[in-house]
PDB file of C-alpha atoms in Angstrom:
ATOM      1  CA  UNK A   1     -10.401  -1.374 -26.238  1.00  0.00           C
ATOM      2  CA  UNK A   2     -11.476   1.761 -24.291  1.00  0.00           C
ATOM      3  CA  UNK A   3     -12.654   1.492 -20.486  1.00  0.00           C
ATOM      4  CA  UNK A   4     -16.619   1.029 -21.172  1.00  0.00           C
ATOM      5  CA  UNK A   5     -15.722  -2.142 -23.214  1.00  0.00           C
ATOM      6  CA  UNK A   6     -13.132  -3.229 -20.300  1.00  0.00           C
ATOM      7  CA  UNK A   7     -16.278  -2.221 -17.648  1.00  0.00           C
ATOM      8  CA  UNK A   8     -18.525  -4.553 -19.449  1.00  0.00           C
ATOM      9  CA  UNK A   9     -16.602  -7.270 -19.503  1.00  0.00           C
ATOM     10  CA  UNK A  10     -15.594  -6.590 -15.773  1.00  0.00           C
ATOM     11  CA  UNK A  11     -19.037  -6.664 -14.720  1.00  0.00           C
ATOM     12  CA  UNK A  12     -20.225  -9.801 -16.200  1.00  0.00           C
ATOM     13  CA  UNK A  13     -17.740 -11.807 -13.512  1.00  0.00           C
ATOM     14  CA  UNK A  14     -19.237  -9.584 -10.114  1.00  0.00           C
ATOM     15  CA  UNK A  15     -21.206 -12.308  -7.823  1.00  0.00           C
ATOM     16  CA  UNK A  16     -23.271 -10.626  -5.503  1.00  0.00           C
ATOM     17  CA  UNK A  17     -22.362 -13.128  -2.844  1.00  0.00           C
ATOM     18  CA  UNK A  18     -19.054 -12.349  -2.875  1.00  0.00           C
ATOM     19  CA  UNK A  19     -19.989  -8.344  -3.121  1.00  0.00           C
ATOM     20  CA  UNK A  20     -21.276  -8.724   0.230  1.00  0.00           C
ATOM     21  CA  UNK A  21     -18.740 -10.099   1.519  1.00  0.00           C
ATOM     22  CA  UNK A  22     -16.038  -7.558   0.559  1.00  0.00           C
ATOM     23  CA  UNK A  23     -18.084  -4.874   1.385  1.00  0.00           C
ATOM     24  CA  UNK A  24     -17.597  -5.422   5.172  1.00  0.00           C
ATOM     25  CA  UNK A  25     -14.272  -6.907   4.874  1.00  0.00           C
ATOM     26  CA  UNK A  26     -13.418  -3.633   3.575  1.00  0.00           C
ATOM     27  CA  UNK A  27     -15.334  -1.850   5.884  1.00  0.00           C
ATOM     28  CA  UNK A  28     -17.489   0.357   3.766  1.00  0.00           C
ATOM     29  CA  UNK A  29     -20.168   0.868   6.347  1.00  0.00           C
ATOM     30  CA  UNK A  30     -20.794   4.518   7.652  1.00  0.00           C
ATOM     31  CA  UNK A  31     -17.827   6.423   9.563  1.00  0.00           C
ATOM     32  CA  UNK A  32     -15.391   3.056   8.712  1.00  0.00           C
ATOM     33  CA  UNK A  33     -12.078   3.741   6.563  1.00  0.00           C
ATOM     34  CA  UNK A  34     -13.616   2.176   3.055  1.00  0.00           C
ATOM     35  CA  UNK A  35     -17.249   4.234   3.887  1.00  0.00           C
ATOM     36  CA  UNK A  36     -18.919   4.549   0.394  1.00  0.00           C
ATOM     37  CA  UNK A  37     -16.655   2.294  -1.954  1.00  0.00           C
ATOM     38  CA  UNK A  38     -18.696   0.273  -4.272  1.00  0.00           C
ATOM     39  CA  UNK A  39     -17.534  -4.011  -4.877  1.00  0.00           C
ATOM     40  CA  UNK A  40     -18.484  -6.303  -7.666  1.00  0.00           C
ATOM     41  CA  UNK A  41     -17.427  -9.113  -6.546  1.00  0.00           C
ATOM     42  CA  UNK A  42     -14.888 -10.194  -8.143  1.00  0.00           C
ATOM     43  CA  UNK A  43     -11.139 -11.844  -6.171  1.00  0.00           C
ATOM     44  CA  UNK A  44      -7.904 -10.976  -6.973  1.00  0.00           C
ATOM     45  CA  UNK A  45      -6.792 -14.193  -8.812  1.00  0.00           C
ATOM     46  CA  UNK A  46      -9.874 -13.125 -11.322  1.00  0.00           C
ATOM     47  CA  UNK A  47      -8.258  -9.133 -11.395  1.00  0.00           C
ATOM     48  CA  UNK A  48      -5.168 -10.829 -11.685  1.00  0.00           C
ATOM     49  CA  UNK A  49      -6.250 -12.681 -14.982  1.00  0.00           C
ATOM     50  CA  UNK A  50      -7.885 -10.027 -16.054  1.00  0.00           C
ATOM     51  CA  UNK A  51      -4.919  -7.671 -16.302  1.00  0.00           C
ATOM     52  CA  UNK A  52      -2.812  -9.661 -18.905  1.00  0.00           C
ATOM     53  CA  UNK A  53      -6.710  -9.826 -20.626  1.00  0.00           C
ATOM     54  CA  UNK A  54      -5.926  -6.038 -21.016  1.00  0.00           C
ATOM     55  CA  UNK A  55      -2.378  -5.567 -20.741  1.00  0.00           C
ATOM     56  CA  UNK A  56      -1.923  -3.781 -24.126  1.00  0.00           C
ATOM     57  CA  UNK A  57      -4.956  -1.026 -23.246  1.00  0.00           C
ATOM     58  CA  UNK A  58      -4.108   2.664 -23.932  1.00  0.00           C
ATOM     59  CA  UNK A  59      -2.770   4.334 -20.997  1.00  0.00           C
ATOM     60  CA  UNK A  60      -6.006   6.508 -20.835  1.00  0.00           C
ATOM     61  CA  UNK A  61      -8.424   4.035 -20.856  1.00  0.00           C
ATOM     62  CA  UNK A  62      -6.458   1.844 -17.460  1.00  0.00           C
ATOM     63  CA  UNK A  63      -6.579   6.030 -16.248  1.00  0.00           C
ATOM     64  CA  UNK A  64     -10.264   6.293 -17.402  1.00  0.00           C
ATOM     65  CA  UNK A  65     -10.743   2.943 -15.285  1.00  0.00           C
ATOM     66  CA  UNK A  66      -8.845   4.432 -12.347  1.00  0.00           C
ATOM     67  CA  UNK A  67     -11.671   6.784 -11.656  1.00  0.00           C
ATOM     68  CA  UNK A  68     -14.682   4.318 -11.533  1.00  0.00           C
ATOM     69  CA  UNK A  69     -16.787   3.886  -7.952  1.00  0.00           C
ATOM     70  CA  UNK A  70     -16.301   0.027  -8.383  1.00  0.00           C
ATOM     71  CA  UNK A  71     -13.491  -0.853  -6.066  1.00  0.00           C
ATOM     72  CA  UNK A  72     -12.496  -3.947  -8.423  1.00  0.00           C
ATOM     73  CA  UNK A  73     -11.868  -1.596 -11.584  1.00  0.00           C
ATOM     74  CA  UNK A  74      -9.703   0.589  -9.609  1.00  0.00           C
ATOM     75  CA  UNK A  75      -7.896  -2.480  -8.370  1.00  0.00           C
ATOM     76  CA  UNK A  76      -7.654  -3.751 -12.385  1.00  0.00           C
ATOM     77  CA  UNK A  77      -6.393  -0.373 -13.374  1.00  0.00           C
ATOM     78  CA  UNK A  78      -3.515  -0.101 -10.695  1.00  0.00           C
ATOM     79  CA  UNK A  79      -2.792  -3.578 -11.905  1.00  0.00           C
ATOM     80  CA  UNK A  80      -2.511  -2.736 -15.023  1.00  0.00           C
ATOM     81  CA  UNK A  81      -0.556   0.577 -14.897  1.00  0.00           C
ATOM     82  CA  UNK A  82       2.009  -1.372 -12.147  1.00  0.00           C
ATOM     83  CA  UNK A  83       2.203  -3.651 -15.479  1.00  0.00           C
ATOM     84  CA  UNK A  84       2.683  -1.230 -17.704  1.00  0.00           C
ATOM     85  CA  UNK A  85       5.604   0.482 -15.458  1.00  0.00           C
ATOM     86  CA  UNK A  86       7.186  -2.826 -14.863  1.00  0.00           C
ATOM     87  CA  UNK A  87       7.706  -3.475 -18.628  1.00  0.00           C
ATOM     88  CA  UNK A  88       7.584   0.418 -19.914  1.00  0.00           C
ATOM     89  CA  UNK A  89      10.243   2.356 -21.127  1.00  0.00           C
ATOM     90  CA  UNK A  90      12.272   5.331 -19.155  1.00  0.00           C
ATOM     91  CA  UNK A  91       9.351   7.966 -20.526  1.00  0.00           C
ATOM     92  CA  UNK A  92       6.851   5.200 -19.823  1.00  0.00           C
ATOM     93  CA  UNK A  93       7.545   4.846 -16.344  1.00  0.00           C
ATOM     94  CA  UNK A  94       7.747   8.619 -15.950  1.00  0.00           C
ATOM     95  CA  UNK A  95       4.577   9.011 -17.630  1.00  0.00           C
ATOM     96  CA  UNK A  96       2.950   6.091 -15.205  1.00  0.00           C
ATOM     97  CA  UNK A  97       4.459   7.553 -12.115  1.00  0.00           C
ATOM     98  CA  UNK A  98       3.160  11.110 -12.712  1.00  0.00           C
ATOM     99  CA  UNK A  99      -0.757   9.560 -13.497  1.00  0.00           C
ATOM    100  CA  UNK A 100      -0.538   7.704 -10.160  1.00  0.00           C
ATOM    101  CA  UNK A 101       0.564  10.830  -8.146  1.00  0.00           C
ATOM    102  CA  UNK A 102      -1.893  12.813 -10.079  1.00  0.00           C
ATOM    103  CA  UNK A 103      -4.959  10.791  -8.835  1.00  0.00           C
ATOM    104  CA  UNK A 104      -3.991   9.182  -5.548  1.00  0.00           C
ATOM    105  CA  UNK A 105      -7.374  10.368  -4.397  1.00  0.00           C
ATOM    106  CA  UNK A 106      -9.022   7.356  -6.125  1.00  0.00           C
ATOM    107  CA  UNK A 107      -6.374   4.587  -4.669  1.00  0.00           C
ATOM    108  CA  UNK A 108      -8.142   4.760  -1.642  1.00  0.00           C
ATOM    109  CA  UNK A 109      -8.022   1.362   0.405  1.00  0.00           C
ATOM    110  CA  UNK A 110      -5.325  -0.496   1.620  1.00  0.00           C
ATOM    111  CA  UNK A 111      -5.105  -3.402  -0.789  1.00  0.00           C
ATOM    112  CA  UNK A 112      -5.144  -0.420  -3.541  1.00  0.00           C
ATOM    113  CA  UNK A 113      -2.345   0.940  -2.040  1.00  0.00           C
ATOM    114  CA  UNK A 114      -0.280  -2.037  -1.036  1.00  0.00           C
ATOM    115  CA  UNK A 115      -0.327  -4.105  -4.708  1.00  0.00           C
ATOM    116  CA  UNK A 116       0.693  -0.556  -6.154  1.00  0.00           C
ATOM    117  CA  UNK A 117       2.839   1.958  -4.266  1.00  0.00           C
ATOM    118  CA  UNK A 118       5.832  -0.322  -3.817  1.00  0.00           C
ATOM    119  CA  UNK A 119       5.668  -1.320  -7.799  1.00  0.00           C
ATOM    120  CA  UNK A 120       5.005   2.254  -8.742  1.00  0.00           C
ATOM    121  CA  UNK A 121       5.901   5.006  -6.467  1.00  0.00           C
ATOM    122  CA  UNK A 122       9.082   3.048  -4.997  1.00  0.00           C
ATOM    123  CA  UNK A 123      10.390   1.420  -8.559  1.00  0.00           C
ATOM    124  CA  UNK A 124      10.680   5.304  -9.286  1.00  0.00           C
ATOM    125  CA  UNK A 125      11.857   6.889  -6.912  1.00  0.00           C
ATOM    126  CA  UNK A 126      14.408   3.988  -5.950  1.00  0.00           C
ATOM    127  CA  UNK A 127      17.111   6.377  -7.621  1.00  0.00           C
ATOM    128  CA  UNK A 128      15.772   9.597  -7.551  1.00  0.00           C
ATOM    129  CA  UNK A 129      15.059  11.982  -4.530  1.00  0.00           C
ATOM    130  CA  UNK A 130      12.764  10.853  -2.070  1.00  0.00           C
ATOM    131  CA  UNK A 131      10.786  14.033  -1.159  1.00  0.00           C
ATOM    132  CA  UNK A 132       7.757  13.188  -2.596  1.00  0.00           C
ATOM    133  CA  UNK A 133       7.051  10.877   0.223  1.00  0.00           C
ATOM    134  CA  UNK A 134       7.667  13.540   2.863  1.00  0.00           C
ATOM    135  CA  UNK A 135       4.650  15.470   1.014  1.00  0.00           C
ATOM    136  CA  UNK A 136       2.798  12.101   0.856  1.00  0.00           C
ATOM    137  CA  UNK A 137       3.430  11.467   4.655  1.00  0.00           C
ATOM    138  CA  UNK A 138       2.752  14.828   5.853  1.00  0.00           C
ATOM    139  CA  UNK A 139      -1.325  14.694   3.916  1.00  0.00           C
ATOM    140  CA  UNK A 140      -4.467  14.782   5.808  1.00  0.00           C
ATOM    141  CA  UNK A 141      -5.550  11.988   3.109  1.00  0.00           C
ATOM    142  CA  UNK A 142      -4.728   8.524   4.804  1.00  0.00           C
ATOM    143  CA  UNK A 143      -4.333   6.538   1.606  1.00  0.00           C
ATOM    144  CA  UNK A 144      -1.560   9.040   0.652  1.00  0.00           C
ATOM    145  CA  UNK A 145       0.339   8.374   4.058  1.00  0.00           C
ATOM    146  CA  UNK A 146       0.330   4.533   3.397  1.00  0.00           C
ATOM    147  CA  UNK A 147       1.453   5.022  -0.043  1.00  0.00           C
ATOM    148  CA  UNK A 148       4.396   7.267   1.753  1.00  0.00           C
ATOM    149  CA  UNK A 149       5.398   4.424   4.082  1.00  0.00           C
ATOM    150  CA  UNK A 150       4.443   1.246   1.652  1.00  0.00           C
ATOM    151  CA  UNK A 151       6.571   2.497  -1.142  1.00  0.00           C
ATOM    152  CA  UNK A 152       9.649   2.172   1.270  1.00  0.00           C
ATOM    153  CA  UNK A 153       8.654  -1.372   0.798  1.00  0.00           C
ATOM    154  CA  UNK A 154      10.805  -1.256  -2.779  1.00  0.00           C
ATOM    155  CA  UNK A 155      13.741   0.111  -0.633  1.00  0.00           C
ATOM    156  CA  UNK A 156      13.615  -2.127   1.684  1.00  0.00           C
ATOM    157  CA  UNK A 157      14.083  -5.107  -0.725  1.00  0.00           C
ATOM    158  CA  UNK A 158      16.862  -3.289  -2.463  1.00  0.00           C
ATOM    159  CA  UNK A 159      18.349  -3.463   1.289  1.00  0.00           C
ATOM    160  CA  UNK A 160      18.018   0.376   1.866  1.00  0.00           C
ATOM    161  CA  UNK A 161      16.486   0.796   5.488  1.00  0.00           C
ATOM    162  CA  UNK A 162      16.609   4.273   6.451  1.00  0.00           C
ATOM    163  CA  UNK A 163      13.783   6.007   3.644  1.00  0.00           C
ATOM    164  CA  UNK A 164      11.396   3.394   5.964  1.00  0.00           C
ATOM    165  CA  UNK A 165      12.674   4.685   9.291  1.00  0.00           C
ATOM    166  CA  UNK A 166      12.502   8.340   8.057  1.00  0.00           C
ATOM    167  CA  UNK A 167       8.864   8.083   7.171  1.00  0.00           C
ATOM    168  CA  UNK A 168       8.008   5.936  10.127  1.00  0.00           C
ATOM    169  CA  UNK A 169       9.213   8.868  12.197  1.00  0.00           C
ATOM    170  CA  UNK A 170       7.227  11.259  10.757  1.00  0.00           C
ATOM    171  CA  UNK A 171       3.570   8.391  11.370  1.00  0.00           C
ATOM    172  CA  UNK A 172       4.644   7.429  14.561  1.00  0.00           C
ATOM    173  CA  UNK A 173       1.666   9.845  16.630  1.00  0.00           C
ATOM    174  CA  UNK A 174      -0.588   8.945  13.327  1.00  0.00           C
ATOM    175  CA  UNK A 175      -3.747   8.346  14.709  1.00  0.00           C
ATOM    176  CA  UNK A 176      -5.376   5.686  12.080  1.00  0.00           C
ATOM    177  CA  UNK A 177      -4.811   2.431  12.850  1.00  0.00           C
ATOM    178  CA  UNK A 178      -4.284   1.418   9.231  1.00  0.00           C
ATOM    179  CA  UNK A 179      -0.675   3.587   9.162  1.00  0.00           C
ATOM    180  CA  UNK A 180       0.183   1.927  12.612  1.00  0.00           C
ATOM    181  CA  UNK A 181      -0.126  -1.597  11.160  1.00  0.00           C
ATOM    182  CA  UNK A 182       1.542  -0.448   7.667  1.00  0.00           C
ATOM    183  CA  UNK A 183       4.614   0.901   9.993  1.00  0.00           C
ATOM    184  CA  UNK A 184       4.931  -1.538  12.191  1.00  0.00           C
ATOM    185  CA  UNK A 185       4.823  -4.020   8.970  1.00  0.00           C
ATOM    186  CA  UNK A 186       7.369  -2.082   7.530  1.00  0.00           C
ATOM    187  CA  UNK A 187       9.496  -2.018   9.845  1.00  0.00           C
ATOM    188  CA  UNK A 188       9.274  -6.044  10.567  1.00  0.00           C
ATOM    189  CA  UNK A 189      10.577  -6.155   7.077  1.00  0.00           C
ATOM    190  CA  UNK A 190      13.101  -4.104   7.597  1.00  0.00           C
ATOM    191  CA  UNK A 191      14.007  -7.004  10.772  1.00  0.00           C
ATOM    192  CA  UNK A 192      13.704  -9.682   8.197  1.00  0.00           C
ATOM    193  CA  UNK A 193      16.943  -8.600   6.428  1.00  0.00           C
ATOM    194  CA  UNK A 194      18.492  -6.544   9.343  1.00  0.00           C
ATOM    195  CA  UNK A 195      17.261  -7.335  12.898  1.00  0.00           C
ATOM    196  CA  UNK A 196      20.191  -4.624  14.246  1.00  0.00           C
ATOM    197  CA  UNK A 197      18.860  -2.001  12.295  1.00  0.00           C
ATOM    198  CA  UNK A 198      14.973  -2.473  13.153  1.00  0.00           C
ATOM    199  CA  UNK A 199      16.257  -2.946  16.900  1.00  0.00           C
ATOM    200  CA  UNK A 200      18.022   0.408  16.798  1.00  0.00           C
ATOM    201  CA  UNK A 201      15.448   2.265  15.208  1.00  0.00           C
ATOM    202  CA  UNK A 202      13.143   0.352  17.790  1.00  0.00           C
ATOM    203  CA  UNK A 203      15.006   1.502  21.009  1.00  0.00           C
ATOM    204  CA  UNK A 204      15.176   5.083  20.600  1.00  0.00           C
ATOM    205  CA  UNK A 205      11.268   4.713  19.548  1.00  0.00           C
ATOM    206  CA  UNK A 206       9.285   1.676  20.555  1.00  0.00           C
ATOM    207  CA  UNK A 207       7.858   4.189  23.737  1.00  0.00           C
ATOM    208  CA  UNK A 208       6.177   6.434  21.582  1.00  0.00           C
ATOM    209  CA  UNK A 209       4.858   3.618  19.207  1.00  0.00           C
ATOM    210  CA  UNK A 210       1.071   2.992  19.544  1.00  0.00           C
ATOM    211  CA  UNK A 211       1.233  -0.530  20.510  1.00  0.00           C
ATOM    212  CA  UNK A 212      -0.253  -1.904  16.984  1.00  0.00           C
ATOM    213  CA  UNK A 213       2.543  -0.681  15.554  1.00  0.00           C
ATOM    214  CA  UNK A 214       5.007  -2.226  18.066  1.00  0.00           C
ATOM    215  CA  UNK A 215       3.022  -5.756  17.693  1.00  0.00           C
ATOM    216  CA  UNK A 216       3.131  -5.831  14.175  1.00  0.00           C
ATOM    217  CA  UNK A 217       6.853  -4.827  14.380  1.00  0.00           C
ATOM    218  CA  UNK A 218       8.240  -6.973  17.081  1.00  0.00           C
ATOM    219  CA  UNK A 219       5.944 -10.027  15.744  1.00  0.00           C
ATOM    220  CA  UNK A 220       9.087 -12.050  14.547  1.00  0.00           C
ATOM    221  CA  UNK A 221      11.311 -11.410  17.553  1.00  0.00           C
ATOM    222  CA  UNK A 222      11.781 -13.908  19.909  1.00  0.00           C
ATOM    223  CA  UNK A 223       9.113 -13.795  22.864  1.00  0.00           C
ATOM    224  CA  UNK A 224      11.244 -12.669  25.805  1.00  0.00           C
ATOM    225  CA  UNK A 225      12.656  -9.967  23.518  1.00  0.00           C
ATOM    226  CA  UNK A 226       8.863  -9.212  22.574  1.00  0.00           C
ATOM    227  CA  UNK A 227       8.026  -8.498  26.627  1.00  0.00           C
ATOM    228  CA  UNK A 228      11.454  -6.448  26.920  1.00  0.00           C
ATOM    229  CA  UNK A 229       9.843  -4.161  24.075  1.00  0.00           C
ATOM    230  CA  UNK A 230       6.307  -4.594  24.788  1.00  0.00           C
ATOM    231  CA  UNK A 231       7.471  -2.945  28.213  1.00  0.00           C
ATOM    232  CA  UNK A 232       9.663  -0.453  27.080  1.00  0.00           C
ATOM    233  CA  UNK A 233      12.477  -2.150  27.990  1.00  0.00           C
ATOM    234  CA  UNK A 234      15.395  -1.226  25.264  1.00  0.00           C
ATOM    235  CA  UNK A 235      18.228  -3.451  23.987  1.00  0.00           C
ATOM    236  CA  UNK A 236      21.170  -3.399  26.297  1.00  0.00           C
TER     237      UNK A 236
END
């Protein structure tokens, strides 16, 4: 099956409702982050059923799919290449990784990026050098800088903490909201398995944080230690 005949059947399960919908959820209006992307109208669950539908497609036609202005086939692609990583070979997954850092251009909203970067980028570089997400961080694109700090997301479950705060370091004066919420997120689950850690990083930081960032960071503490942060106040 090549990506027309995956398009067609994609297409037949849009509601226009539901199109509607997304397209302001996902803020595709003029001068907003998503300005210009396309929806079908089609949920996750649906994607989601769709991509063992397709799970055995060529790598070139889930690449082919990659590139289309409907936001939904770019979802079902990522879904399916974070598939065919997961369950690849060695060359597979080397093969997966490089397509996905070859066309980051076209994972460009944040649900794109978050059901992808940690299963992709993060899977591969979990034992390899982590450069690429300094070059990722340092972009003028802002997908690629939430890929950067959402792939730590794979680190942090393999309880490895400092690739997060490293890249957090360098987004901390980022001026798009979207990296100050996918930092501060980060960093809360960095908390979840090591509040000392998250408080350390937090004390020689939280001043400079843009205070989305802190909030989303801080969210699981315990109130008064929220106001000690929220005013600057560091851990004695």
């Amino acid at each position: 099956m090549n990506a027309t005949d995956i398009r067609k059947r994609v297409r037949e399960l849009g509601d226009p409702e539901d199109a509607r919908f997304l397209q302001g959820y996902f803020k595709t209006g003029p001068g907003e982050y998503g300005e210009g992307d396309v929806f079908l109208g089609i949920r996750v669950p649906v994607i989601r059923k769709l991509v063992k539908e397709f799970k055995d497609v060529p790598l070139r036609s889930a690449a082919a799919l990659l590139k289309s202005p409907a936001h939904e086939e770019r979802l079902l692609a990522l879904l399916i290449l974070v598939r065919k990583y997961e369950k690849g070979t060695e060359s597979d997954r080397k093969v997966v990784y490089g397509l996905y850092m070859d066309n980051t251009r076209y994972i460009n909203n944040w649900d794109l990026v978050d059901l992808s970067a940690p299963n992709i980028v993060g899977a591969h570089l979990s034992h390899r050098s982590r450069k690429p997400l300094d070059k990722l961080a340092r972009s003028r694109l802002l997908w690629n800088r939430r890929i950067a700090i959402l792939a730590t997301f794979s680190f942090i479950k393999a309880g490895e903490s400092d690739p997060t705060f490293r890249i957090a370091e360098m987004l901390i004066e980022d001026q798009e909201d979207l990296i100050h919420k996918a930092v501060g997120w980060m960093l809360r689950e960095v908390g979840k398995r090591d509040m000392t850690a998250e408080e350390a990083f937090l004390d020689l930081h939280c001043r400079r944080m843009p205070s989305t960032m802190l909030r989303y960071a801080i969210e699981r503490f315990p109130e008064k230690k929220r106001q000690r942060y929220l005013k600057g106040l560091v851990s004695q």
